[in-house]
């Protein structure tokens, strides 16, 4: 049995921001089911949205976020997080001066992405923002933080007399089960992108944390809102990686195999329309028998501006000199999740959720590009402030009040690839009542 003041399940930006911000007086343990850097945050290419431009302000950022979210957002949450966005950027700059891309005068460079009305995307290493941010946070972990890799958390432990989460059950690589207890249990396991055959998500992002919280009785919200990124590299029938929206922000356009610009006349922002509109348009063309490409021929010094994307393309045999990258839309971000306030507090005492596993209401029905890293940084900071000021240690008793084993009957599960393809076809970019009923009936008949 292990006991810590703070137990974090997951290792993305939100988790690491929390870990580096916790008081040195508290013991922190991070457990992650793969390696520390194997998370969606590490793969993030686009950047961090913050209203730091001369002509920008948080009010403009607010209206862009609300419109992209189809007015389903929690407006007070949007105001709180976006107002603090500039200061979060400046804090990171003070901690790691070299991290953000700057012009020759030392000003932070700002990029444009879809549905933004101003240039407000802060980048690092061109298209390596997530990687550089994660590595910067890891370098700042203090001696009070212990990291355990390749530990798979599968069940929350609940003291039912107090209705309090007190720990997690987890399995190590050798098959042994370990019990981890803590005063504050934090779910930071990301979304559920790997439920779909086409996805930008890391292989580890399978919805475990949200499922654990749901089974333990925590409130879940907005799980129907899944964002599909319009442009995943598509080769040999598979998605091979993300082609950032920043590429379209730099002037690339989407074209069909016959050269038709597919976003003409669809939306005033054309190729920088909100993601659900772009994804649905691409999906319609593909369903009509066409292939869709990202025409990058107008972007000067593409390989220098987008080194990570260039590497992905070359690894998969894409000749960038031809100026076209084959793309399809795929699962990218979950707007829903474990219901929390802005600091990550859930409906269960002692249980917190941050990052993509949580749902604060910031994103509404459709996330505005590059708001996710911002949310993770904000939540990690706010939750650390809450925990640092509420340091009363809990006494964990070896009572019989813990949650019972959840697997009381054998489950007949489908083959993973069949499940993913069914989800893509029936619960994907375009949904109808008939398709959703088909999928529900299919699940019901598995037993």
Coordinates of C-alpha atoms in Angstrom, one line a residue:
X1 CA 0.0 0.0 0.0
X2 CA 1.2 3.5 -0.9
X3 CA -0.1 6.8 0.4
X4 CA 0.5 10.2 -1.0
X5 CA -0.9 13.7 -0.4
X6 CA -1.6 14.0 -4.2
X7 CA -2.0 11.1 -6.6
X8 CA -2.2 12.1 -10.3
X9 CA -3.3 9.5 -12.9
X10 CA -1.9 10.7 -16.2
X11 CA 1.0 12.7 -17.5
X12 CA -0.2 15.4 -19.9
X13 CA 0.2 19.2 -19.6
X14 CA -2.5 19.6 -17.0
X15 CA -1.0 16.8 -14.8
X16 CA 2.5 18.2 -15.1
X17 CA 1.4 21.8 -14.5
X18 CA -0.3 20.6 -11.3
X19 CA 2.7 18.6 -10.2
X20 CA 5.2 21.5 -10.6
X21 CA 2.9 23.9 -8.9
X22 CA 2.2 21.8 -5.8
X23 CA 3.9 22.9 -2.5
X24 CA 7.2 21.1 -1.8
X25 CA 5.7 20.2 1.6
X26 CA 3.3 17.7 -0.1
X27 CA 4.1 14.3 -1.5
X28 CA 3.1 13.9 -5.2
X29 CA 2.9 10.7 -7.1
X30 CA 2.3 10.5 -10.9
X31 CA 1.3 7.1 -12.3
X32 CA 0.9 6.7 -16.0
X33 CA 0.0 3.6 -18.0
X34 CA 2.8 4.2 -20.6
X35 CA 5.9 6.4 -20.6
X36 CA 5.7 9.9 -19.1
X37 CA 5.8 11.6 -22.5
X38 CA 3.3 9.3 -24.2
X39 CA 0.3 11.6 -24.1
X40 CA -1.8 13.7 -26.4
X41 CA -0.2 16.9 -25.0
X42 CA 3.2 15.8 -26.3
X43 CA 1.8 15.5 -29.8
X44 CA 0.1 18.9 -29.8
X45 CA 1.4 20.8 -32.9
X46 CA -0.8 23.9 -33.0
X47 CA -0.1 26.0 -29.9
X48 CA -1.7 27.8 -27.1
X49 CA -4.4 30.4 -27.7
X50 CA -4.1 33.6 -25.7
X51 CA -5.1 37.2 -26.4
X52 CA -1.7 38.9 -26.2
X53 CA -1.7 40.6 -29.6
X54 CA -1.7 44.4 -29.9
X55 CA -5.2 44.4 -31.4
X56 CA -6.5 41.5 -29.4
X57 CA -8.2 41.2 -26.0
X58 CA -9.9 38.4 -24.0
X59 CA -13.4 39.7 -25.0
X60 CA -12.6 38.9 -28.7
X61 CA -11.2 35.5 -27.6
X62 CA -14.4 35.0 -25.6
X63 CA -16.8 35.6 -28.5
X64 CA -14.7 33.3 -30.8
X65 CA -14.8 30.6 -28.2
X66 CA -18.6 30.9 -27.7
X67 CA -19.3 30.9 -31.4
X68 CA -17.1 27.9 -32.1
X69 CA -18.8 26.1 -29.1
X70 CA -22.2 26.8 -30.6
X71 CA -23.2 28.8 -27.5
X72 CA -23.3 25.6 -25.4
X73 CA -20.3 26.9 -23.3
X74 CA -20.4 27.9 -19.7
X75 CA -19.9 31.6 -20.2
X76 CA -18.5 32.3 -16.7
X77 CA -15.9 29.6 -17.2
X78 CA -14.9 30.9 -20.6
X79 CA -14.4 34.4 -19.1
X80 CA -12.3 33.2 -16.2
X81 CA -9.9 31.0 -18.2
X82 CA -9.5 33.4 -21.2
X83 CA -8.9 36.4 -19.0
X84 CA -6.0 34.6 -17.4
X85 CA -4.6 33.3 -20.7
X86 CA -2.0 36.1 -21.3
X87 CA -0.6 35.8 -17.8
X88 CA -0.2 32.0 -18.2
X89 CA 1.8 32.6 -21.3
X90 CA 4.0 35.2 -19.6
X91 CA 4.5 32.9 -16.6
X92 CA 5.8 30.1 -18.9
X93 CA 8.1 32.7 -20.6
X94 CA 9.6 33.7 -17.3
X95 CA 10.2 30.1 -16.3
X96 CA 11.6 29.1 -19.7
X97 CA 12.7 32.2 -21.6
X98 CA 13.5 30.4 -24.9
X99 CA 10.4 28.2 -25.2
X100 CA 8.1 30.4 -27.5
X101 CA 8.9 31.4 -31.0
X102 CA 9.8 35.0 -31.3
X103 CA 10.6 37.6 -34.0
X104 CA 14.0 39.3 -34.3
X105 CA 12.9 42.0 -31.8
X106 CA 12.1 39.4 -29.2
X107 CA 8.3 39.6 -29.5
X108 CA 6.3 36.4 -29.3
X109 CA 5.1 35.3 -32.8
X110 CA 1.4 34.8 -33.1
X111 CA -0.3 32.5 -35.6
X112 CA -3.8 32.2 -37.0
X113 CA -6.1 29.2 -36.8
X114 CA -9.6 28.4 -37.8
X115 CA -12.5 30.4 -36.2
X116 CA -10.2 32.9 -34.6
X117 CA -10.8 36.5 -35.4
X118 CA -7.2 37.5 -34.5
X119 CA -3.7 36.1 -34.7
X120 CA -3.4 34.7 -31.1
X121 CA -1.7 31.2 -31.4
X122 CA 1.5 31.0 -29.5
X123 CA 3.9 28.4 -30.9
X124 CA 7.1 26.7 -29.9
X125 CA 9.5 25.1 -32.3
X126 CA 7.2 25.9 -35.2
X127 CA 4.8 22.9 -34.7
X128 CA 6.3 21.3 -31.6
X129 CA 4.5 23.3 -29.0
X130 CA 3.2 20.3 -27.0
X131 CA 6.6 18.5 -27.0
X132 CA 8.5 21.5 -25.9
X133 CA 6.0 22.5 -23.2
X134 CA 5.9 19.0 -21.8
X135 CA 9.7 18.7 -21.7
X136 CA 9.9 22.1 -20.0
X137 CA 7.4 21.1 -17.3
X138 CA 9.2 17.7 -16.7
X139 CA 12.5 19.6 -16.2
X140 CA 10.8 21.6 -13.5
X141 CA 9.5 18.7 -11.4
X142 CA 10.8 18.9 -7.9
X143 CA 12.1 16.3 -5.5
X144 CA 8.7 15.8 -3.8
X145 CA 7.3 14.3 -7.1
X146 CA 7.6 10.6 -7.8
X147 CA 6.8 9.2 -11.2
X148 CA 5.8 5.6 -11.9
X149 CA 5.6 4.6 -15.6
X150 CA 3.8 1.6 -17.1
X151 CA 1.2 1.4 -14.3
X152 CA -2.4 0.9 -15.4
X153 CA -5.0 2.4 -13.1
X154 CA -8.3 0.6 -13.6
X155 CA -10.6 1.3 -10.6
X156 CA -11.2 4.1 -8.1
X157 CA -11.5 3.2 -4.4
X158 CA -14.4 4.9 -2.5
X159 CA -15.1 5.2 1.2
X160 CA -18.9 4.9 1.0
X161 CA -19.5 6.2 4.6
X162 CA -17.9 9.5 3.7
X163 CA -18.7 9.3 -0.1
X164 CA -15.0 10.1 -0.7
X165 CA -12.5 8.9 -3.3
X166 CA -9.4 7.6 -1.4
X167 CA -7.3 6.0 -4.1
X168 CA -7.0 3.8 -7.1
X169 CA -6.3 0.1 -7.9
X170 CA -3.6 -0.3 -10.5
X171 CA -1.8 -3.1 -12.3
X172 CA 1.9 -3.2 -13.0
X173 CA 3.6 -4.7 -16.0
X174 CA 4.3 -7.9 -14.2
X175 CA 0.6 -8.4 -13.5
X176 CA 0.7 -7.5 -9.8
X177 CA -2.0 -5.3 -8.3
X178 CA -1.1 -2.3 -6.2
X179 CA -3.3 -0.1 -4.1
X180 CA -2.5 3.7 -4.2
X181 CA -4.1 5.9 -1.5
X182 CA -4.1 9.6 -1.4
X183 CA -5.8 12.7 0.1
X184 CA -6.4 14.2 -3.4
X185 CA -6.9 11.8 -6.4
X186 CA -6.6 13.5 -9.8
X187 CA -7.8 12.0 -13.1
X188 CA -5.7 13.5 -15.9
X189 CA -6.0 10.6 -18.4
X190 CA -7.2 12.5 -21.5
X191 CA -10.2 11.8 -23.7
X192 CA -11.3 8.8 -25.7
X193 CA -10.0 9.3 -29.2
X194 CA -8.9 5.6 -29.6
X195 CA -12.6 4.6 -29.8
X196 CA -12.4 5.6 -33.5
X197 CA -10.6 4.0 -36.4
X198 CA -9.4 7.5 -37.6
X199 CA -7.9 9.5 -34.8
X200 CA -5.0 11.9 -33.9
X201 CA -5.0 10.6 -30.3
X202 CA -2.0 8.8 -28.7
X203 CA -2.5 5.0 -28.4
X204 CA -3.0 5.4 -24.6
X205 CA -6.0 7.7 -25.0
X206 CA -8.9 5.2 -24.5
X207 CA -11.2 6.9 -22.0
X208 CA -10.1 4.9 -18.9
X209 CA -10.2 7.8 -16.4
X210 CA -13.7 8.9 -17.4
X211 CA -15.0 5.4 -17.2
X212 CA -13.5 4.9 -13.8
X213 CA -15.1 8.1 -12.5
X214 CA -18.4 7.2 -14.0
X215 CA -18.4 3.7 -12.4
X216 CA -17.5 5.3 -9.1
X217 CA -20.5 7.6 -9.3
X218 CA -19.0 10.9 -10.4
X219 CA -21.1 13.1 -12.7
X220 CA -20.3 13.0 -16.4
X221 CA -21.5 15.5 -19.0
X222 CA -21.5 16.3 -22.7
X223 CA -19.9 13.0 -23.9
X224 CA -21.7 13.3 -27.2
X225 CA -19.5 16.3 -28.2
X226 CA -16.5 14.9 -29.9
X227 CA -14.4 17.1 -32.2
X228 CA -13.1 15.6 -35.5
X229 CA -10.0 17.3 -36.8
X230 CA -10.3 17.9 -40.5
X231 CA -6.8 17.0 -41.5
X232 CA -5.1 13.8 -40.5
X233 CA -2.4 12.5 -42.8
X234 CA -4.0 9.6 -44.8
X235 CA -1.9 6.9 -46.4
X236 CA -2.6 3.3 -47.3
X237 CA -6.0 3.3 -45.7
X238 CA -4.7 4.5 -42.3
X239 CA -4.3 7.8 -40.5
X240 CA -0.6 8.5 -39.8
X241 CA -0.6 11.7 -37.8
X242 CA -2.0 15.2 -37.4
X243 CA -1.6 18.0 -40.0
X244 CA -2.1 21.0 -37.8
X245 CA -4.7 23.6 -38.5
X246 CA -1.9 26.1 -38.5
X247 CA -1.0 24.9 -42.0
X248 CA -4.3 26.3 -43.2
X249 CA -3.7 29.3 -41.1
X250 CA -0.6 29.9 -43.2
X251 CA -2.5 29.7 -46.5
X252 CA -3.0 26.0 -47.4
X253 CA -6.4 25.1 -48.9
X254 CA -8.4 21.9 -49.2
X255 CA -8.9 20.5 -52.7
X256 CA -10.6 17.5 -54.1
X257 CA -8.7 15.1 -56.4
X258 CA -9.9 17.1 -59.4
X259 CA -8.5 20.3 -58.0
X260 CA -11.8 21.8 -56.8
X261 CA -11.4 24.0 -53.7
X262 CA -13.9 22.3 -51.5
X263 CA -14.5 25.1 -48.9
X264 CA -15.5 27.8 -51.5
X265 CA -19.0 29.0 -50.8
X266 CA -19.4 26.8 -47.7
X267 CA -18.5 29.3 -45.0
X268 CA -17.3 32.9 -44.9
X269 CA -14.0 31.7 -43.3
X270 CA -13.6 29.1 -46.1
X271 CA -10.7 26.8 -45.1
X272 CA -10.5 28.3 -41.6
X273 CA -14.2 27.7 -40.8
X274 CA -15.0 25.9 -37.5
X275 CA -13.7 22.4 -37.5
X276 CA -17.0 20.6 -37.5
X277 CA -17.9 22.4 -40.8
X278 CA -14.6 21.6 -42.4
X279 CA -14.7 18.0 -41.3
X280 CA -18.3 17.5 -42.5
X281 CA -17.4 19.0 -45.9
X282 CA -14.4 16.7 -46.3
X283 CA -16.4 13.7 -45.2
X284 CA -19.1 14.5 -47.8
X285 CA -16.5 14.6 -50.6
X286 CA -14.9 11.3 -49.4
X287 CA -18.3 9.7 -49.2
X288 CA -18.9 10.8 -52.8
X289 CA -15.9 8.9 -53.9
X290 CA -13.3 11.7 -54.0
X291 CA -9.9 12.0 -52.4
X292 CA -9.1 15.2 -50.5
X293 CA -5.8 16.9 -50.3
X294 CA -4.2 19.9 -48.5
X295 CA -2.7 22.1 -51.1
X296 CA 0.4 23.6 -49.5
X297 CA 2.0 25.0 -52.7
X298 CA 1.6 28.6 -51.6
X299 CA 3.4 28.2 -48.3
X300 CA 7.0 29.5 -48.5
X301 CA 9.6 27.4 -46.6
X302 CA 7.0 24.8 -45.5
X303 CA 9.7 22.4 -44.2
X304 CA 11.2 25.1 -41.9
X305 CA 7.9 26.4 -40.7
X306 CA 6.5 22.9 -40.0
X307 CA 9.4 20.6 -39.2
X308 CA 7.4 18.0 -37.3
X309 CA 4.7 17.7 -40.0
X310 CA 7.5 17.5 -42.6
X311 CA 9.0 14.6 -40.7
X312 CA 5.7 12.8 -40.5
X313 CA 5.1 13.2 -44.2
X314 CA 8.6 12.0 -45.2
X315 CA 8.3 9.0 -42.9
X316 CA 5.2 8.0 -44.8
X317 CA 6.5 8.6 -48.3
X318 CA 4.7 11.9 -49.1
X319 CA 6.6 13.9 -51.6
X320 CA 6.1 17.5 -50.4
X321 CA 7.6 19.0 -53.6
X322 CA 4.3 18.0 -55.3
X323 CA 2.5 20.4 -52.9
X324 CA -0.3 18.1 -51.8
X325 CA -0.9 16.1 -48.6
X326 CA -3.7 13.5 -48.6
X327 CA -6.0 14.0 -45.6
X328 CA -9.1 12.6 -43.9
X329 CA -11.0 13.9 -40.8
X330 CA -10.6 11.9 -37.5
X331 CA -11.4 11.9 -33.8
X332 CA -9.4 14.6 -32.2
X333 CA -10.8 16.1 -28.9
X334 CA -13.5 15.3 -26.4
X335 CA -15.4 18.4 -25.2
X336 CA -17.3 16.4 -22.6
X337 CA -15.9 14.4 -19.7
X338 CA -16.0 14.3 -15.9
X339 CA -18.0 17.4 -14.8
X340 CA -15.8 19.8 -12.9
X341 CA -15.5 23.4 -11.9
X342 CA -12.6 25.5 -13.2
X343 CA -10.2 24.1 -10.5
X344 CA -11.1 20.4 -11.4
X345 CA -13.4 19.6 -8.4
X346 CA -15.8 16.8 -9.3
X347 CA -19.1 15.7 -7.7
X348 CA -17.1 13.2 -5.5
X349 CA -15.2 14.5 -2.5
X350 CA -11.4 13.8 -2.9
X351 CA -11.7 13.2 -6.7
X352 CA -10.5 15.8 -9.2
X353 CA -10.3 15.8 -13.0
X354 CA -8.2 18.1 -15.2
X355 CA -7.3 18.4 -18.9
X356 CA -9.3 16.6 -21.6
X357 CA -10.7 14.1 -19.1
X358 CA -12.6 16.9 -17.4
X359 CA -15.5 19.1 -18.7
X360 CA -15.5 22.6 -17.3
X361 CA -17.8 24.0 -20.0
X362 CA -15.0 26.0 -21.7
X363 CA -15.3 24.3 -25.1
X364 CA -19.1 24.0 -25.4
X365 CA -20.1 21.7 -28.3
X366 CA -17.0 22.4 -30.3
X367 CA -13.5 23.4 -29.1
X368 CA -11.9 26.5 -30.5
X369 CA -8.5 25.6 -31.9
X370 CA -5.6 25.7 -29.3
X371 CA -7.8 26.4 -26.3
X372 CA -7.1 22.9 -24.8
X373 CA -3.4 23.5 -23.8
X374 CA -4.6 26.8 -22.3
X375 CA -7.3 25.0 -20.3
X376 CA -4.8 22.4 -19.0
X377 CA -2.3 25.0 -17.8
X378 CA -5.1 27.0 -16.1
X379 CA -6.7 24.0 -14.4
X380 CA -3.3 22.7 -13.2
X381 CA -2.5 26.0 -11.7
X382 CA -5.9 26.5 -10.0
X383 CA -6.1 23.0 -8.6
X384 CA -2.6 23.4 -7.1
X385 CA -3.7 26.6 -5.4
X386 CA -6.8 24.8 -4.0
X387 CA -4.7 21.8 -2.8
X388 CA -1.9 24.0 -1.3
X389 CA -4.5 25.9 0.8
X390 CA -6.4 22.8 1.9
X391 CA -3.6 20.5 3.1
X392 CA -5.5 18.5 5.8
X393 CA -4.3 14.9 5.6
X394 CA -6.9 12.2 5.5
X395 CA -6.6 9.1 7.6
X396 CA -7.3 6.0 5.5
X397 CA -8.7 3.1 7.4
X398 CA -8.5 -0.5 6.3
X399 CA -12.3 -0.8 6.5
X400 CA -14.8 -2.7 4.4
X401 CA -16.3 0.6 3.1
X402 CA -14.3 0.5 -0.1
X403 CA -15.9 0.1 -3.5
X404 CA -16.6 -3.5 -4.4
X405 CA -15.0 -5.2 -7.4
X406 CA -16.8 -3.9 -10.5
X407 CA -16.4 -7.0 -12.7
X408 CA -19.0 -9.3 -11.2
X409 CA -19.9 -10.9 -14.5
X410 CA -18.0 -11.8 -17.6
X411 CA -18.2 -9.3 -20.5
X412 CA -18.3 -10.3 -24.1
X413 CA -16.3 -7.6 -25.8
X414 CA -16.0 -7.1 -29.6
X415 CA -12.7 -7.1 -31.5
X416 CA -11.1 -3.7 -31.0
X417 CA -10.8 -2.8 -34.7
X418 CA -14.4 -3.8 -35.3
X419 CA -15.5 -1.5 -32.4
X420 CA -13.5 1.4 -33.7
X421 CA -14.8 1.0 -37.2
X422 CA -18.4 0.7 -36.0
X423 CA -17.9 3.9 -33.9
X424 CA -16.5 5.7 -36.9
X425 CA -19.3 4.7 -39.2
X426 CA -22.2 5.2 -36.8
X427 CA -21.1 7.6 -34.1
X428 CA -18.7 9.7 -36.1
X429 CA -18.6 12.9 -38.0
X430 CA -22.2 12.7 -39.3
X431 CA -24.8 11.2 -37.0
X432 CA -28.4 10.2 -37.4
X433 CA -31.0 8.7 -35.1
X434 CA -31.0 5.6 -37.3
X435 CA -27.2 5.1 -37.1
X436 CA -27.2 5.7 -33.3
X437 CA -30.0 3.2 -32.8
X438 CA -28.0 0.6 -34.9
X439 CA -25.0 1.1 -32.7
X440 CA -27.0 0.9 -29.5
X441 CA -28.7 -2.3 -30.7
X442 CA -25.3 -3.7 -31.6
X443 CA -23.9 -3.1 -28.1
X444 CA -27.0 -4.6 -26.5
X445 CA -26.7 -7.8 -28.5
X446 CA -23.0 -8.3 -27.6
X447 CA -24.3 -10.3 -24.5

